[in-house]
Coordinates of C-alpha atoms in Angstrom, one line a residue:
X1 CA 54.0 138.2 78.2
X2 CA 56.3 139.7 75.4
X3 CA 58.7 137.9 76.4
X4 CA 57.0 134.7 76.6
X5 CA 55.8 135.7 73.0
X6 CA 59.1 136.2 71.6
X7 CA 60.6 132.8 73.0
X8 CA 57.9 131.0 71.1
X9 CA 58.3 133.0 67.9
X10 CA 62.1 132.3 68.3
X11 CA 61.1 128.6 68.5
X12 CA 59.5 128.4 65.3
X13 CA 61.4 129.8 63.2
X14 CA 64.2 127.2 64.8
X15 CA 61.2 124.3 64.0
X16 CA 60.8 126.1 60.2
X17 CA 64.6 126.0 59.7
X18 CA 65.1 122.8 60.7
X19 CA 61.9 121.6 58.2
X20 CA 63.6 123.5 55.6
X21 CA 66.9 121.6 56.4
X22 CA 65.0 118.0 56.6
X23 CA 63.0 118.9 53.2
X24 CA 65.9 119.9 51.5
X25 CA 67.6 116.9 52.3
X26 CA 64.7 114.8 51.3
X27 CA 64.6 116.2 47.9
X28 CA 68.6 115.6 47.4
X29 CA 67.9 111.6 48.4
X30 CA 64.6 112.2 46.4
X31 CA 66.9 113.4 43.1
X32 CA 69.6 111.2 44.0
X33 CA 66.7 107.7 44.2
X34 CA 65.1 108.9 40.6
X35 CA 68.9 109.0 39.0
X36 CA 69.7 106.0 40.5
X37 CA 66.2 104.3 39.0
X38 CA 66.6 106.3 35.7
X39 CA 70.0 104.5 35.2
X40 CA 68.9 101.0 36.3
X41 CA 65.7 101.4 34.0
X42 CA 68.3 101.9 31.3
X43 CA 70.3 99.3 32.3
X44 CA 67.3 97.0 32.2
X45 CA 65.9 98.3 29.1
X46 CA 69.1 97.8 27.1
X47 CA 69.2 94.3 29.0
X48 CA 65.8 93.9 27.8
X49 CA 66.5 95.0 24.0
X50 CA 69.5 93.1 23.8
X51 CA 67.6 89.9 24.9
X52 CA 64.8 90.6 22.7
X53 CA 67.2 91.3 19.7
X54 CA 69.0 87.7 20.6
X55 CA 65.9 86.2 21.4
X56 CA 64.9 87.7 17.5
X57 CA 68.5 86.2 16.0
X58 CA 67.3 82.6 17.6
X59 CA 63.9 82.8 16.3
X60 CA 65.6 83.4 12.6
X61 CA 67.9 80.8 13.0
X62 CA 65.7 78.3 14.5
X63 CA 63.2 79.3 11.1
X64 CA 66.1 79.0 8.9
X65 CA 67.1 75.5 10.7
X66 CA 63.2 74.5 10.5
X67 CA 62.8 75.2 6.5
X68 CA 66.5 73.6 6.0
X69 CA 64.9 70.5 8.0
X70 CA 61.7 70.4 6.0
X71 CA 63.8 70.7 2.4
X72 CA 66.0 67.7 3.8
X73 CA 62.9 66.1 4.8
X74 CA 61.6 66.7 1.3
X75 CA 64.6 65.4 0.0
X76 CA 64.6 62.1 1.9
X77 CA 61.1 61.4 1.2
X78 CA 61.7 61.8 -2.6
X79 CA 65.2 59.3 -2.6
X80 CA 63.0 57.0 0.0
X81 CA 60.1 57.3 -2.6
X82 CA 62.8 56.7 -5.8
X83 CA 64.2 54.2 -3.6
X84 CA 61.3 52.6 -3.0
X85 CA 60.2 52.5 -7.0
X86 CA 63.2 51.3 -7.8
X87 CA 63.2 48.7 -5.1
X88 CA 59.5 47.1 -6.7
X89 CA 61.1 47.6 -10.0
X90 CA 63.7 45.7 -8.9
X91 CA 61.8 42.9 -7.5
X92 CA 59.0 42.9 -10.6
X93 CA 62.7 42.3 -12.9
X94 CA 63.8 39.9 -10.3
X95 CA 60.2 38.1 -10.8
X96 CA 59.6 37.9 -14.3
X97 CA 63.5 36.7 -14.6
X98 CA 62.3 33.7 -12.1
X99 CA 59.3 33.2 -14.2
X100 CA 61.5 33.2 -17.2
X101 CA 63.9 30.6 -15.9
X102 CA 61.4 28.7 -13.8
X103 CA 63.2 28.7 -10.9
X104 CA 62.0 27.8 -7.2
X105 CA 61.4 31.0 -5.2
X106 CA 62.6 30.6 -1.6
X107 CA 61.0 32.9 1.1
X108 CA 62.8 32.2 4.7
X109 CA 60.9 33.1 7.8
X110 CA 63.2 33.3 11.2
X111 CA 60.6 32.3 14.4
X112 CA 61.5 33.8 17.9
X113 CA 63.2 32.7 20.5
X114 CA 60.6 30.4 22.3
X115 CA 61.2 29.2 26.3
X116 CA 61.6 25.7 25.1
X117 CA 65.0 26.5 23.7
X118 CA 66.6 26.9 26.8
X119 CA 66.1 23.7 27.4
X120 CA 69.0 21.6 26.0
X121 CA 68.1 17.8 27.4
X122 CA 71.4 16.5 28.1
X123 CA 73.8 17.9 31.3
X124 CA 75.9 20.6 29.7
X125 CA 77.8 23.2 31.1
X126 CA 76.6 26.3 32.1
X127 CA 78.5 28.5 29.6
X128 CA 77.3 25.7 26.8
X129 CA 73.9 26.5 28.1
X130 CA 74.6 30.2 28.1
X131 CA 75.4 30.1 24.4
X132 CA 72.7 27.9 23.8
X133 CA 70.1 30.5 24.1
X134 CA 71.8 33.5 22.5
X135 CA 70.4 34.5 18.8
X136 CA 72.4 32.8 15.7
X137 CA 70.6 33.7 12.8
X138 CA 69.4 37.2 11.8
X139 CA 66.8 39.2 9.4
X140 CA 69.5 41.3 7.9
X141 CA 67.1 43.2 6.0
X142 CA 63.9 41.5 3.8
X143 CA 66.2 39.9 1.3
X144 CA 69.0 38.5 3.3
X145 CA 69.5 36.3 6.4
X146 CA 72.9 37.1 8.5
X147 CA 74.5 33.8 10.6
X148 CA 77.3 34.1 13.2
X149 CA 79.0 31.2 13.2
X150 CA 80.9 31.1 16.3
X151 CA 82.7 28.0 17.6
X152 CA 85.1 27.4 21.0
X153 CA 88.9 28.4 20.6
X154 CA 87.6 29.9 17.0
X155 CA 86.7 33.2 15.4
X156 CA 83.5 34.2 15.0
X157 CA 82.6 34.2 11.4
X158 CA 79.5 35.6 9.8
X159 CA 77.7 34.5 6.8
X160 CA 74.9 35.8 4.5
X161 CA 72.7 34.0 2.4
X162 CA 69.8 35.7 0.1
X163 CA 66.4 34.8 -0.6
X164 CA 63.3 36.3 -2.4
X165 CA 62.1 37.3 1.3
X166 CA 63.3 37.5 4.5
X167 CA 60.7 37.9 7.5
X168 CA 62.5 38.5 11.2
X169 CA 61.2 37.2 14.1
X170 CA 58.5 39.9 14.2
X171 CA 56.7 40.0 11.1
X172 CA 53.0 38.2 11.5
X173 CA 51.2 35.9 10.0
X174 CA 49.7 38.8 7.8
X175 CA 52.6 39.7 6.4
X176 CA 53.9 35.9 5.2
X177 CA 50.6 35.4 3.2
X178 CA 51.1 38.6 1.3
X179 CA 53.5 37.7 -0.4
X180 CA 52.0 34.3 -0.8
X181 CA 48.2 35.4 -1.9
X182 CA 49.7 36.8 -5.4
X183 CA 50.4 32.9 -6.3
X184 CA 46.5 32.1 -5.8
X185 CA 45.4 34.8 -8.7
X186 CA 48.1 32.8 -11.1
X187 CA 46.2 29.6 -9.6
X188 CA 42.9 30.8 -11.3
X189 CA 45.0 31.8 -14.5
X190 CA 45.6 28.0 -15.3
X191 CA 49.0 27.6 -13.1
X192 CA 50.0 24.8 -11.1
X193 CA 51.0 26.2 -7.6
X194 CA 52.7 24.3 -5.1
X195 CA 53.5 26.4 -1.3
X196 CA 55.9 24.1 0.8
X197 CA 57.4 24.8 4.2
X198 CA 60.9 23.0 5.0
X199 CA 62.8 23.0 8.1
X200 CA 64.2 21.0 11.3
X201 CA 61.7 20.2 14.2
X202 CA 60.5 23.0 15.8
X203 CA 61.2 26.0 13.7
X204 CA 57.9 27.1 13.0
X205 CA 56.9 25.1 9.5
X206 CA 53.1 23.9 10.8
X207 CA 52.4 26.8 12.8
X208 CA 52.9 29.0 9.1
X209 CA 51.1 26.2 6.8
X210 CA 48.4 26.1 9.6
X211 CA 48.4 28.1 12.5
X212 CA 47.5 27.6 16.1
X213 CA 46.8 23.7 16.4
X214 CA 45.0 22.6 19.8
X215 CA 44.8 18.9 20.0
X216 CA 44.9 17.8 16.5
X217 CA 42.5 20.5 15.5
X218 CA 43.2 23.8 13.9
X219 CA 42.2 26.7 16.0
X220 CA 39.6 29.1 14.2
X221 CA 37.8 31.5 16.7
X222 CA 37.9 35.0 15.7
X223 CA 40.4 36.2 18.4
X224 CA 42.9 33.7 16.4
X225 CA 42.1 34.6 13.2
X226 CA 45.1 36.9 12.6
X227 CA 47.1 33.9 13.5
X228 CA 45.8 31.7 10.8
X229 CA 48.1 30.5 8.8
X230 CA 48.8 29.7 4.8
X231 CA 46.5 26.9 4.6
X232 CA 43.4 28.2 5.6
X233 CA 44.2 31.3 3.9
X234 CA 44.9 30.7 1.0
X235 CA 41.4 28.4 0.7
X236 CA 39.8 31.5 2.2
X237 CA 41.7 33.6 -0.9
X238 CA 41.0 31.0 -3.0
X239 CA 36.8 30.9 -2.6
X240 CA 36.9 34.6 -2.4
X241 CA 38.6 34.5 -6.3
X242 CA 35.9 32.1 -6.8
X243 CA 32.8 34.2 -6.0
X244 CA 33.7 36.8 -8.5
X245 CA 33.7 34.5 -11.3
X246 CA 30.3 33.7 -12.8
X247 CA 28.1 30.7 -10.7
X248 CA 28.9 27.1 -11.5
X249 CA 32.1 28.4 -13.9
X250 CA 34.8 26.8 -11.1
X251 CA 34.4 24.3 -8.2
X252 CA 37.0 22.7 -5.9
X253 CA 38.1 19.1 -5.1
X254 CA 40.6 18.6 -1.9
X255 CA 42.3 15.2 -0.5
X256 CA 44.6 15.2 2.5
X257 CA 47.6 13.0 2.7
X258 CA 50.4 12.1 4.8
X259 CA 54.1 10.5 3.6
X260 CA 54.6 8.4 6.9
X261 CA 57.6 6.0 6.9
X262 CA 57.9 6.5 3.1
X263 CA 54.6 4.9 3.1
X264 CA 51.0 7.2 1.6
X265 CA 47.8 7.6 3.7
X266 CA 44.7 8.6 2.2
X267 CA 43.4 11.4 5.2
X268 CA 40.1 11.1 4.3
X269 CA 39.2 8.1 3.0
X270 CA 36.2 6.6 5.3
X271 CA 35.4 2.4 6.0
X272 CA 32.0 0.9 5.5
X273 CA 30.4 2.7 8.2
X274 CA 31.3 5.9 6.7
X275 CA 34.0 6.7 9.9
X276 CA 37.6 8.5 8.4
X277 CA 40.8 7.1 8.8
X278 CA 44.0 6.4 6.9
X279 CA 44.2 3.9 4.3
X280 CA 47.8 3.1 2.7
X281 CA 47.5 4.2 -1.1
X282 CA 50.4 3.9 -3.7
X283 CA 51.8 6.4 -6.3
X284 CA 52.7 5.6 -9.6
X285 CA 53.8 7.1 -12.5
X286 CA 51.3 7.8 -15.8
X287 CA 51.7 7.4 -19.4
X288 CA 52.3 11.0 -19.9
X289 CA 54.8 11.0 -16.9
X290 CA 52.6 12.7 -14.1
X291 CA 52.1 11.4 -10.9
X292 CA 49.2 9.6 -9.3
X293 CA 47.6 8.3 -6.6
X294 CA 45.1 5.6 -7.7
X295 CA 41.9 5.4 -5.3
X296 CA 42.7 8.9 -3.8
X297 CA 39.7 10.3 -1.9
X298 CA 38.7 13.5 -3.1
X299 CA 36.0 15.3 -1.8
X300 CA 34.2 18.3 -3.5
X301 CA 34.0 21.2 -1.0
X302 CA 32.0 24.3 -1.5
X303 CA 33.2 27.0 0.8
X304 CA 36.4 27.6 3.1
X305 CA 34.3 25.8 5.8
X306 CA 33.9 23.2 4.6
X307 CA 37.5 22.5 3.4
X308 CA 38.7 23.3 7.0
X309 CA 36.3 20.6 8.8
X310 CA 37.9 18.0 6.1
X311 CA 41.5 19.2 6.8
X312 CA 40.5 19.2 10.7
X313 CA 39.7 15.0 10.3
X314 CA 42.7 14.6 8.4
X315 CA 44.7 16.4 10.9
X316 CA 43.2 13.9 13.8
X317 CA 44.8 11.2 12.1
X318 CA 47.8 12.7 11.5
X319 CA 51.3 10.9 13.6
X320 CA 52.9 13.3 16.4
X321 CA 54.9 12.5 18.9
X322 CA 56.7 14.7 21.7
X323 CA 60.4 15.2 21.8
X324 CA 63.1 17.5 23.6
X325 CA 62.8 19.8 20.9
X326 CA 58.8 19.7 20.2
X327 CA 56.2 18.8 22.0
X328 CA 54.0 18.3 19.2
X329 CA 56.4 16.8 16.5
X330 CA 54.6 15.7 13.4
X331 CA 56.6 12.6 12.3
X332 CA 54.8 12.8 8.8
X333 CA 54.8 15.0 5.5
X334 CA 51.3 16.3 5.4
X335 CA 50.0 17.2 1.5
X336 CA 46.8 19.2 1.2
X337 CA 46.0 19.3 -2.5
X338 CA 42.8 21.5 -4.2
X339 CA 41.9 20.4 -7.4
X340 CA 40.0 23.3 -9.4
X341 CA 38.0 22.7 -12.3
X342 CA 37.4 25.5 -14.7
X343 CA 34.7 25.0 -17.5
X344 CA 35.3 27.1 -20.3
X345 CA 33.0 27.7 -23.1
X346 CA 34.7 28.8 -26.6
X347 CA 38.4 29.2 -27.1
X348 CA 39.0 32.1 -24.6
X349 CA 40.5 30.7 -21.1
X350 CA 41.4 34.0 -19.1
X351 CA 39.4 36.4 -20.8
X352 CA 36.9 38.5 -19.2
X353 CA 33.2 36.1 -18.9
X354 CA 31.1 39.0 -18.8
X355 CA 32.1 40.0 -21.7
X356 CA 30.6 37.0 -23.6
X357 CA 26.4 37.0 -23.4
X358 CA 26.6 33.2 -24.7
X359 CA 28.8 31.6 -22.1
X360 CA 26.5 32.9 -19.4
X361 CA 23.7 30.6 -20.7
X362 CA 26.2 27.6 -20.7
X363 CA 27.6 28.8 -17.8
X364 CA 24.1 28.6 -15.9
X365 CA 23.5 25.1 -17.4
X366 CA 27.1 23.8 -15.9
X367 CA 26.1 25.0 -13.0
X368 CA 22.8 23.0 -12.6
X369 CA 24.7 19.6 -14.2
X370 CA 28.4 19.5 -13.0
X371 CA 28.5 21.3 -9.0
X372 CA 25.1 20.1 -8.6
X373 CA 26.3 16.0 -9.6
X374 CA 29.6 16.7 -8.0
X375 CA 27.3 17.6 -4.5
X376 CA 25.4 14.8 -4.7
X377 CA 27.8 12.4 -5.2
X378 CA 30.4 14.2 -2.5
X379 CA 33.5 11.5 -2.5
X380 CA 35.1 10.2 -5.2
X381 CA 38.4 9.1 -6.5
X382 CA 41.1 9.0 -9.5
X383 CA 40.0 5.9 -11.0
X384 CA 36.4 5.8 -9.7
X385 CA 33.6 6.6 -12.8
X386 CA 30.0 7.8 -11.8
X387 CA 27.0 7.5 -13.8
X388 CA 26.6 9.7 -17.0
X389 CA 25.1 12.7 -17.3
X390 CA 23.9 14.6 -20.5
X391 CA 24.5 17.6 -21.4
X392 CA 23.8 19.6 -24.4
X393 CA 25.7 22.3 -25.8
X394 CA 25.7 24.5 -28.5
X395 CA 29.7 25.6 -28.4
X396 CA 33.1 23.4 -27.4
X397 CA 33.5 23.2 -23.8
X398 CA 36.7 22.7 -22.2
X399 CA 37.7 22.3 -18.6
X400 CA 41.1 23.1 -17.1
X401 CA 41.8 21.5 -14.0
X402 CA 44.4 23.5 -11.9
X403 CA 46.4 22.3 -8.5
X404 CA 47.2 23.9 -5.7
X405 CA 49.5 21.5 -3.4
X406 CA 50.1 22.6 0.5
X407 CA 52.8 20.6 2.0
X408 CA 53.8 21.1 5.5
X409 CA 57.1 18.7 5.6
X410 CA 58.1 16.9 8.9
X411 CA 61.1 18.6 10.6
X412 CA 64.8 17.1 9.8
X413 CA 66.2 15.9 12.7
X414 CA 69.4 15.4 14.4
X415 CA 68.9 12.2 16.7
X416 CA 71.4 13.4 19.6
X417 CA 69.2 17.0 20.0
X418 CA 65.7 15.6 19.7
X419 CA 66.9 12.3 22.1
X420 CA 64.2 10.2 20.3
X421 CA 64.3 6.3 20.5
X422 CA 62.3 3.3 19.8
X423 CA 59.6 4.1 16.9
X424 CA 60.2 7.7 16.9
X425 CA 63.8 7.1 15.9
X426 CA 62.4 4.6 13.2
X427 CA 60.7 8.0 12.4
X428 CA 63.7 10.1 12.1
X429 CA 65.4 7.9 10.2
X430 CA 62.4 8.1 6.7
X431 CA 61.8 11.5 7.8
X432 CA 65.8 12.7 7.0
X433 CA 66.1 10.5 4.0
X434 CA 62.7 11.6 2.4
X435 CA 64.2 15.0 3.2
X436 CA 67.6 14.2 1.8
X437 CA 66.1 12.4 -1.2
X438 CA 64.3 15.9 -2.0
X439 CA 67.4 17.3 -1.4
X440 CA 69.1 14.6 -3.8
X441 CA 66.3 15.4 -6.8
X442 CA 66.5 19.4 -6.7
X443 CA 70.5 18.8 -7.1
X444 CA 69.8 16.8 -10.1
X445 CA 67.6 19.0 -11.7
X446 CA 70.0 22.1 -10.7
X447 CA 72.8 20.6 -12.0
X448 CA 70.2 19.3 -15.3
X449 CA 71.0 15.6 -14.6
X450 CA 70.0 12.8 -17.5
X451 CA 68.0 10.9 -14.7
X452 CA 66.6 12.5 -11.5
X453 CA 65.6 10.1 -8.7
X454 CA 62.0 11.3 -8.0
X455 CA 61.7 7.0 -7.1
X456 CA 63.9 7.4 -4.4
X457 CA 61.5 8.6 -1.8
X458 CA 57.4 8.4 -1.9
X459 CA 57.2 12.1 -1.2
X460 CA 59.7 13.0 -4.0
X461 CA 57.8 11.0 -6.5
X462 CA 54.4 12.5 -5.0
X463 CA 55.4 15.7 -5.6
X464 CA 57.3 15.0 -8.9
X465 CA 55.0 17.7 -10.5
X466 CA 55.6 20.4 -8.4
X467 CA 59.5 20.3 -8.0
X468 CA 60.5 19.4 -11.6
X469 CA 57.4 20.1 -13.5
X470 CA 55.6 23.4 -14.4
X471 CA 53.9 24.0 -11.0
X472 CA 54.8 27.7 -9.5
X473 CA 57.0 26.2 -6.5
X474 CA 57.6 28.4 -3.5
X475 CA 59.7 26.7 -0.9
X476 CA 59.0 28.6 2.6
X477 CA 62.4 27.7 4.8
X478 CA 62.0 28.0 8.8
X479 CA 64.6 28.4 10.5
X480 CA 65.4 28.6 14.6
X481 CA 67.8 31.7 15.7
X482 CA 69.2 30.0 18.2
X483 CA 73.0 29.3 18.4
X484 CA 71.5 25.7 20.1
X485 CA 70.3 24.9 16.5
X486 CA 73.0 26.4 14.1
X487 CA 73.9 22.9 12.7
X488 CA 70.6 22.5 11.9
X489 CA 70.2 26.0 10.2
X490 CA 72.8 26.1 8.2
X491 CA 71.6 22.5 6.6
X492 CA 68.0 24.6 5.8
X493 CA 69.7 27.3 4.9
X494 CA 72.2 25.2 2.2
X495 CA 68.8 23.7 0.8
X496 CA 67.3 27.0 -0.1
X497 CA 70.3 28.4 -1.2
X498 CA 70.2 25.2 -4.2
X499 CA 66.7 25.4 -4.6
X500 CA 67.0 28.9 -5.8
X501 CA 69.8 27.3 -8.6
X502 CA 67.2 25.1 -9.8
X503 CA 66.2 26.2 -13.4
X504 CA 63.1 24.4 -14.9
X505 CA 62.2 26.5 -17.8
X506 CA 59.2 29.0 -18.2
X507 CA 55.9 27.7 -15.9
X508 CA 53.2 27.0 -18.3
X509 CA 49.4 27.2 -18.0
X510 CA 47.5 24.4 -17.7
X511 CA 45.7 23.3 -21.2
X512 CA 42.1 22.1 -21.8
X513 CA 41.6 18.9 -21.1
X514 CA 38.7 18.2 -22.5
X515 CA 36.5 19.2 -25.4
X516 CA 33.1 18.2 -25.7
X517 CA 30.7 19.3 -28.7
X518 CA 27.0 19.1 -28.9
X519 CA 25.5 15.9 -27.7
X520 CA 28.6 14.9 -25.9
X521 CA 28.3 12.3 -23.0
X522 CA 29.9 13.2 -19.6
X523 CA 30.5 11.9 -16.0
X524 CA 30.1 13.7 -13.1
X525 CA 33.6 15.1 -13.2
X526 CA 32.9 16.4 -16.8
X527 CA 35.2 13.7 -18.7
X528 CA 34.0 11.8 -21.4
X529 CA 32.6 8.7 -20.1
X530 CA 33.6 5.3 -21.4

């Protein structure tokens, strides 16, 4: 039994020793874990701190790039700013120097490439065709229209040529009238205005004077009005300008014509059952050396609405015919002219109306005996005189009759591109001489000629006024990019490069043209009757 005790005693202190030997072993590998950890923690937390203290350096640098960044943005928005004053200033010099020297301003307006151009109606190779559909002519900037002139077995060669304003192949039909609605205000400050769009078939002249055309009729839904073009907008402008000034102070006359085979049609003059259609009339030259039409029909309108149904039957009548390069070529020049007549009361034309208690008395008496005959008596013509009508006034009167002329021009043509025959070549032929003798009368008054041959042509003599007399004359040039048309550019091009030279001394505002005192005996156009 001892024994037995002592052998188990014996065994655990052998089990207690070896405990000792395991948990003292433990703790070394326990010691041994926690350096090991301690160091790595180190490790990491100088890993840690050094990326925080980088992290801090990029974060100064990135705050030093960011203020840098904004003081150059600062900078760039003040030259773009100074730039930009400078530019108008520029511009408003440019201006008054063309009002100065009366010269033509020429905007030119580059259309898109369009499917059509592809098409090249005659077999040609396939590099030919290649070429045919690459871009020509460029918006270099808004001032400045960039050709590559590029012919077989020769170098390229660019050229520039610079305009008032330049509108690319993007810019809307928004954008043209801006720069075209300024004109309208001068219109209403006794100035002559004349807009006119020149350029070859198919580069975009009717769809700027007009718009979308569908069938002979100009396109007006709402979806379509941001592609309206000069036409209607500027009557729209024009009736807006009107509603500020004082009732029965303005109203507006229009007649539509069209220059076909150097021959004038009156738009909207109407046979003896009251139907519209075109009846040949005849310019001629007045005492005072204006132009007129004799017998024109001019219809008093009242609204923009009304002048767009009376351009719309005009339009009907107007001559088209398809050809490889339009499907819709007008073969005529188509003149839109609104006649405005301002009555004045006393001697102060363009100063403010409501200033002036007394004219608004005479101006509500004009207003019940001039719009009011003119609306019942809706046609009538240049040599045409209506029954009096009395009117009694206790100041002088005056009317000033301003014009605003709208002249889409045919397209010049060359015969080989647009493969016309028959009548339509008989077309092409007035069309590029009327076009040529326009060309003929800006060189003579450029070059300040004894005699200019306004007789040359019936357009250039219709629109004698407007190219060498006092009207504000803006020549809007269309041009096609493609390299399939550069002939044709360069020709448009080379005519608003001499319009620009043409000098015609300072515009002038229109005069009275009538005075009538107390008693006086008008018509229903407000001219002394005889």
């Amino acid at each position: 039994m001892k024994l037995q005790r002592s052998s188990a005693v014996t065994q655990l202190h052998g089990a207690i020793k070896s405990l000792k030997q395991d948990l003292k072993s433990l703790r070394s590998f326990a010691l041994a874990l926690s350096k090991d950890f301690q160091r790595q923690s180190k490790t990491c937390l100088y890993q840690v701190l050094a990326a925080v203290q980088g992290i801090q350096l990029q974060n100064e640098a990135m705050r030093l790039f960011q203020i840098k960044a904004f003081d150059l943005e600062q900078s760039l928005q003040e030259v773009t700013e100074r730039y930009e004053k400078e530019k108008q200033k520029r511009k408003a010099l440019h201006n008054n120097l063309i009002e100065l020297r009366g010269n033509i301003r020429v905007h030119c307006r580059i259309r898109p490439l369009l499917p059509f151009d592809d098409a090249v109606g005659h077999s040609v190779s396939q590099d030919r065709r290649r070429n045919f559909s690459e871009k020509a002519a460029y918006a270099a900037d808004d001032e400045t229209v960039l050709v590559k002139c590029s012919r077989p077995g020769h170098a390229s060669v660019n050229k520039t040529f610079q305009f008032e304003r330049v509108y690319n192949d993007l810019e809307s039909q928004d954008a043209v009238f801006a720069d075209v609605a300024p004109l309208l205000t001068s219109l209403l400050d006794g100035y002559n205005v004349c807009i006119m769009a020149y350029g070859q078939t198919g580069s975009g002249k009717t769809y700027t004077m007009l718009g979308p055309q569908l069938e002979g009729n100009l396109s007006f839904s709402l979806e379509e009005e941001s592609e309206l073009g000069i036409i209607p907008r500027a009557t729209q402008e024009v009736f807006r300008l009107i509603s500020e000034k004082p009732p029965g102070s303005y109203w507006v006359e229009v007649s539509v014509v069209e220059v076909y085979n150097n021959e004038i049609f009156d738009l909207l003059a109407k046979d003896g059952y009251g139907k519209v259609f075109g009846i040949k009339r005849d310019v001629v030259t007045t005492r005072e050396g204006k132009s007129d039409v004799p017998l024109l029909t001019h219809e008093t309108v009242e609204n923009a609405s009304e002048f767009l149904h009376l351009v719309n039957k005009g339009l009907q009548l107007r001559v088209t015919h398809p050809t490889l390069v339009h499907a819709h070529s007008s073969r005529s020049h188509l003149v839109v002219t609104l006649t405005i007549t301002t009555v004045v009361f006393g001697d102060n034309f363009g100063t403010s109306w409501e200033d002036e208690q007394s004219s608004q008395r005479l101006n509500k008496e004009a207003s019940c005996t001039f719009p009011q005959k003119m609306r019942d008596n809706k046609s009538t013509s240049s040599s045409r005189a209506s029954s009096p009508v009395q009117l009694e006034a206790t100041e002088k009167m005056k009317q000033v009759k301003t014009r605003l002329q709208l002249v889409d021009l045919a397209g010049s043509e060359c015969v080989g591109m647009s493969g016309v025959t028959g009548a339509a070549l008989r077309e092409t032929s007035f069309i590029n001489r009327s076009l040529s003798a326009l060309a003929d009368v800006l060189g003579a008054i450029a070059e300040q000629r004894a005699h200019v041959p306004y007789r040359n042509s019936k357009l250039t003599h219709l629109l004698q006024d407007s190219v060498g007399g006092d009207a504000k004359l803006l020549v809007m040039l269309c041009i096609s990019p493609g390299q399939k048309y550069l002939t044709e550019t360069m020709q448009s091009l080379g005519f608003g490069t001499r319009a620009r030279q043409v000098q015609r001394g300072q515009v002038k505002k229109k005069l009275s043209q009538c005075r009538v005192k107390e008693n006086k005996t008008l018509d229903s156009s407000g001219f002394k009757y005889h």
